[in-house]
């Protein structure tokens, strides 16, 4: 295996740290970059860009929610000889009008370097590491998707897919859609979490419940309505069809949401800290 480091952007985040861990398991040299890590990187500080890119052979690229991928950064990566960019993206972004990710994909494809795009479904870890954790602790989750079934996918599987794409040949110029092994509605997903954790979790799939929950968090009405419109477009697509992309790429079955939830509950992720107040 090459001794040229593979750059992982966002290496302390939920996705990036898993990519870095799987790369190390494969024996690949990792340059783990993040805002507060040993290798500093900040989208808003261009002085950090060249040091993390120089000498890297390949790159796992993602941007935190709400932050666009800067075309100048990707152009600099190509200029400095980064030979393959693997971009973390999302499914259904055309229907939902996610211009930030649509632009990111376009930037990578036009960069002049080899690219692979990973289009993922809802992360299992949204329930314990991400935006749904506080709602799970509060016992109420509102997402206006009704009963449409989604292809919840485990981030550890996504990390392993990314690591293999970054260390193998044959993936350049391809977009992979990643789902878990079964499609579940949010009602069903919350029921699984309730069963394995012993913590009641009530799901609300209507738009009014979502508006109320988001307004309670102080979000502007205009932003909430944009979300509502995007989720309506997602609902219109109907149920997700589970794909076999993950097992084909990593050589083992994809992890089910039940397996994820059982491990997360056993690890204590949904035990509320004494005295802490959860918010919906």
Tab-separated table of C-alpha atoms in Angstrom, residues 21-251:
chain	number	residue	atom	x	y	z
A	21	UNK	CA	-10.451	4.515	11.737
A	22	UNK	CA	-11.234	2.184	8.836
A	23	UNK	CA	-8.334	3.552	6.806
A	24	UNK	CA	-5.996	2.777	9.708
A	25	UNK	CA	-7.438	-0.751	9.949
A	26	UNK	CA	-6.530	-1.193	6.290
A	27	UNK	CA	-2.989	-0.013	7.028
A	28	UNK	CA	-3.328	3.264	5.137
A	29	UNK	CA	-1.496	6.400	6.313
A	30	UNK	CA	-4.042	8.987	7.456
A	31	UNK	CA	-3.796	12.758	7.680
A	32	UNK	CA	-6.683	13.565	10.004
A	33	UNK	CA	-7.688	17.214	9.611
A	34	UNK	CA	-10.221	19.141	11.655
A	35	UNK	CA	-10.705	22.525	13.311
A	36	UNK	CA	-9.422	21.355	16.705
A	37	UNK	CA	-7.331	18.358	15.720
A	38	UNK	CA	-3.591	17.827	15.524
A	39	UNK	CA	-3.781	18.770	11.824
A	40	UNK	CA	-5.739	22.050	11.808
A	41	UNK	CA	-8.225	22.726	9.035
A	42	UNK	CA	-10.929	25.372	8.871
A	43	UNK	CA	-13.132	26.150	5.867
A	44	UNK	CA	-13.072	29.802	6.925
A	45	UNK	CA	-9.275	30.010	7.267
A	46	UNK	CA	-7.594	29.684	3.894
A	47	UNK	CA	-4.216	29.634	5.595
A	48	UNK	CA	-4.993	26.083	6.731
A	49	UNK	CA	-5.786	24.771	3.263
A	50	UNK	CA	-2.420	24.286	1.601
A	51	UNK	CA	-0.705	22.651	4.624
A	52	UNK	CA	-3.323	19.894	4.831
A	53	UNK	CA	-3.424	19.321	1.068
A	54	UNK	CA	0.256	19.383	0.201
A	55	UNK	CA	1.623	15.862	-0.169
A	56	UNK	CA	-1.767	14.142	0.184
A	57	UNK	CA	-2.577	11.525	-2.422
A	58	UNK	CA	-6.309	11.135	-1.902
A	59	UNK	CA	-8.970	12.927	0.106
A	60	UNK	CA	-12.227	12.227	1.911
A	61	UNK	CA	-14.227	15.429	1.592
A	62	UNK	CA	-17.264	16.604	3.490
A	63	UNK	CA	-18.508	19.905	4.856
A	64	UNK	CA	-20.539	20.385	8.037
A	65	UNK	CA	-24.240	21.056	7.648
A	66	UNK	CA	-24.811	24.544	6.321
A	67	UNK	CA	-21.250	25.072	5.093
A	68	UNK	CA	-20.672	24.825	1.312
A	69	UNK	CA	-17.711	23.096	-0.277
A	70	UNK	CA	-15.520	25.930	-1.519
A	71	UNK	CA	-14.545	25.469	-5.195
A	72	UNK	CA	-11.207	27.148	-4.506
A	73	UNK	CA	-10.319	24.447	-1.995
A	74	UNK	CA	-11.094	21.659	-4.454
A	75	UNK	CA	-9.184	23.463	-7.215
A	76	UNK	CA	-6.194	23.818	-4.892
A	77	UNK	CA	-6.369	20.102	-4.097
A	78	UNK	CA	-6.200	19.297	-7.801
A	79	UNK	CA	-3.336	21.754	-8.334
A	80	UNK	CA	-1.358	20.182	-5.477
A	81	UNK	CA	-1.718	16.686	-6.875
A	82	UNK	CA	-4.518	15.143	-4.837
A	83	UNK	CA	-5.382	12.326	-7.188
A	84	UNK	CA	-8.799	11.181	-5.969
A	85	UNK	CA	-11.549	12.978	-4.053
A	86	UNK	CA	-14.287	11.000	-2.299
A	87	UNK	CA	-17.220	13.292	-1.474
A	88	UNK	CA	-19.840	12.529	1.159
A	89	UNK	CA	-23.202	13.613	-0.214
A	90	UNK	CA	-26.844	12.654	0.309
A	91	UNK	CA	-29.630	10.883	-1.511
A	92	UNK	CA	-32.644	12.692	-2.986
A	93	UNK	CA	-30.897	16.058	-3.104
A	94	UNK	CA	-32.435	16.900	-6.477
A	95	UNK	CA	-35.966	16.361	-5.172
A	96	UNK	CA	-35.286	18.212	-1.916
A	97	UNK	CA	-33.520	21.078	-3.660
A	98	UNK	CA	-30.334	20.800	-1.611
A	99	UNK	CA	-28.307	23.261	-3.651
A	100	UNK	CA	-25.343	23.109	-1.269
A	101	UNK	CA	-24.750	19.420	-1.975
A	102	UNK	CA	-25.690	19.687	-5.644
A	103	UNK	CA	-23.027	22.376	-6.002
A	104	UNK	CA	-20.494	20.268	-4.068
A	105	UNK	CA	-21.003	17.337	-6.419
A	106	UNK	CA	-20.675	19.584	-9.458
A	107	UNK	CA	-17.479	21.159	-8.102
A	108	UNK	CA	-15.855	17.789	-7.497
A	109	UNK	CA	-16.880	16.406	-10.870
A	110	UNK	CA	-15.402	19.420	-12.663
A	111	UNK	CA	-12.201	19.546	-10.598
A	112	UNK	CA	-10.046	17.679	-13.095
A	113	UNK	CA	-9.093	15.029	-10.554
A	114	UNK	CA	-10.606	11.562	-10.099
A	115	UNK	CA	-13.738	11.546	-7.963
A	116	UNK	CA	-16.247	9.265	-6.287
A	117	UNK	CA	-19.479	10.423	-4.678
A	118	UNK	CA	-21.151	8.628	-1.769
A	119	UNK	CA	-24.856	9.462	-1.612
A	120	UNK	CA	-26.102	8.269	1.745
A	121	UNK	CA	-29.546	7.894	3.291
A	122	UNK	CA	-30.450	8.923	6.867
A	123	UNK	CA	-27.681	8.034	9.313
A	124	UNK	CA	-28.606	5.685	12.169
A	125	UNK	CA	-26.356	7.845	14.344
A	126	UNK	CA	-28.682	10.826	13.945
A	127	UNK	CA	-30.541	9.271	16.870
A	128	UNK	CA	-27.614	9.205	19.315
A	129	UNK	CA	-24.848	11.494	18.014
A	130	UNK	CA	-26.759	13.844	15.763
A	131	UNK	CA	-29.791	16.114	15.603
A	132	UNK	CA	-32.360	13.618	16.945
A	133	UNK	CA	-30.638	12.745	20.229
A	134	UNK	CA	-32.234	15.515	22.272
A	135	UNK	CA	-35.641	14.558	20.889
A	136	UNK	CA	-35.107	10.900	21.778
A	137	UNK	CA	-34.201	11.945	25.322
A	138	UNK	CA	-37.302	14.149	25.458
A	139	UNK	CA	-39.457	11.301	24.127
A	140	UNK	CA	-40.823	13.278	21.157
A	141	UNK	CA	-39.445	13.414	17.604
A	142	UNK	CA	-41.056	15.380	14.769
A	143	UNK	CA	-39.973	14.982	11.129
A	144	UNK	CA	-42.615	15.719	8.438
A	145	UNK	CA	-42.133	12.581	6.352
A	146	UNK	CA	-45.328	10.789	7.339
A	147	UNK	CA	-45.090	7.018	7.036
A	148	UNK	CA	-42.643	6.930	4.114
A	149	UNK	CA	-39.972	4.328	4.671
A	150	UNK	CA	-36.339	5.455	4.661
A	151	UNK	CA	-33.127	3.486	4.112
A	152	UNK	CA	-31.421	4.225	7.445
A	153	UNK	CA	-27.709	3.446	7.088
A	154	UNK	CA	-25.056	2.954	9.744
A	155	UNK	CA	-22.176	5.429	9.739
A	156	UNK	CA	-19.683	2.680	10.480
A	157	UNK	CA	-20.691	1.046	7.196
A	158	UNK	CA	-20.363	4.387	5.416
A	159	UNK	CA	-16.891	4.826	6.925
A	160	UNK	CA	-15.802	1.403	5.733
A	161	UNK	CA	-17.163	2.033	2.234
A	162	UNK	CA	-15.257	5.320	2.055
A	163	UNK	CA	-12.042	3.698	3.269
A	164	UNK	CA	-12.260	0.982	0.638
A	165	UNK	CA	-13.040	3.452	-2.135
A	166	UNK	CA	-10.023	5.506	-1.056
A	167	UNK	CA	-7.648	2.522	-1.075
A	168	UNK	CA	-8.911	0.465	-4.011
A	169	UNK	CA	-8.996	1.004	-7.759
A	170	UNK	CA	-12.072	0.937	-9.947
A	171	UNK	CA	-14.200	3.530	-8.144
A	172	UNK	CA	-13.260	6.703	-10.016
A	173	UNK	CA	-16.085	8.525	-11.763
A	174	UNK	CA	-18.793	6.635	-9.895
A	175	UNK	CA	-21.609	7.682	-7.576
A	176	UNK	CA	-22.727	5.133	-4.994
A	177	UNK	CA	-26.052	5.283	-3.175
A	178	UNK	CA	-25.797	3.803	0.305
A	179	UNK	CA	-28.721	2.494	2.349
A	180	UNK	CA	-29.161	0.097	5.207
A	181	UNK	CA	-30.491	-3.440	4.705
A	182	UNK	CA	-34.161	-2.524	5.169
A	183	UNK	CA	-36.449	0.448	4.741
A	184	UNK	CA	-38.242	1.650	7.864
A	185	UNK	CA	-40.649	4.454	8.591
A	186	UNK	CA	-39.663	6.859	11.345
A	187	UNK	CA	-42.500	5.368	13.387
A	188	UNK	CA	-40.870	1.946	13.041
A	189	UNK	CA	-37.373	3.292	13.734
A	190	UNK	CA	-38.538	5.030	16.911
A	191	UNK	CA	-40.331	1.863	17.993
A	192	UNK	CA	-37.064	-0.074	17.638
A	193	UNK	CA	-35.198	2.496	19.717
A	194	UNK	CA	-37.945	2.454	22.337
A	195	UNK	CA	-37.852	-1.336	22.509
A	196	UNK	CA	-34.088	-1.702	22.914
A	197	UNK	CA	-33.567	1.326	25.145
A	198	UNK	CA	-36.662	1.160	27.310
A	199	UNK	CA	-37.155	4.873	26.659
A	200	UNK	CA	-40.521	5.908	25.163
A	201	UNK	CA	-40.099	7.743	21.868
A	202	UNK	CA	-43.224	9.142	20.222
A	203	UNK	CA	-42.960	10.108	16.561
A	204	UNK	CA	-44.895	12.902	14.841
A	205	UNK	CA	-44.810	12.803	11.051
A	206	UNK	CA	-47.003	15.812	10.293
A	207	UNK	CA	-45.978	19.283	9.197
A	208	UNK	CA	-47.666	21.167	12.032
A	209	UNK	CA	-45.846	19.134	14.686
A	210	UNK	CA	-42.558	19.846	12.928
A	211	UNK	CA	-43.305	23.565	12.743
A	212	UNK	CA	-44.082	23.652	16.450
A	213	UNK	CA	-40.961	21.715	17.427
A	214	UNK	CA	-38.674	23.850	15.298
A	215	UNK	CA	-40.267	27.112	16.412
A	216	UNK	CA	-39.645	26.032	20.016
A	217	UNK	CA	-35.960	25.829	19.127
A	218	UNK	CA	-36.054	29.432	17.960
A	219	UNK	CA	-35.639	28.785	14.244
A	220	UNK	CA	-36.950	31.440	11.824
A	221	UNK	CA	-40.295	30.690	10.182
A	222	UNK	CA	-38.798	31.108	6.711
A	223	UNK	CA	-36.184	28.423	7.359
A	224	UNK	CA	-38.806	26.081	8.795
A	225	UNK	CA	-41.006	26.485	5.723
A	226	UNK	CA	-38.061	25.675	3.455
A	227	UNK	CA	-37.610	22.462	5.406
A	228	UNK	CA	-41.307	21.646	5.172
A	229	UNK	CA	-41.225	22.060	1.381
A	230	UNK	CA	-38.114	19.879	1.086
A	231	UNK	CA	-39.643	17.135	3.223
A	232	UNK	CA	-42.833	17.281	1.168
A	233	UNK	CA	-40.737	16.580	-1.924
A	234	UNK	CA	-39.076	13.667	-0.117
A	235	UNK	CA	-42.472	12.245	0.840
A	236	UNK	CA	-43.570	12.471	-2.774
A	237	UNK	CA	-40.784	10.068	-3.749
A	238	UNK	CA	-42.430	7.321	-1.699
A	239	UNK	CA	-40.704	4.500	0.109
A	240	UNK	CA	-36.967	3.976	-0.295
A	241	UNK	CA	-35.898	0.738	-1.939
A	242	UNK	CA	-32.994	-0.791	0.037
A	243	UNK	CA	-29.870	-1.270	-2.066
A	244	UNK	CA	-27.086	-3.857	-1.869
A	245	UNK	CA	-24.296	-1.299	-2.447
A	246	UNK	CA	-22.863	-1.536	1.067
A	247	UNK	CA	-22.443	-5.337	1.182
A	248	UNK	CA	-21.068	-5.365	-2.371
A	249	UNK	CA	-18.394	-2.840	-1.490
A	250	UNK	CA	-17.362	-4.084	1.962
A	251	UNK	CA	-17.992	-7.810	1.635
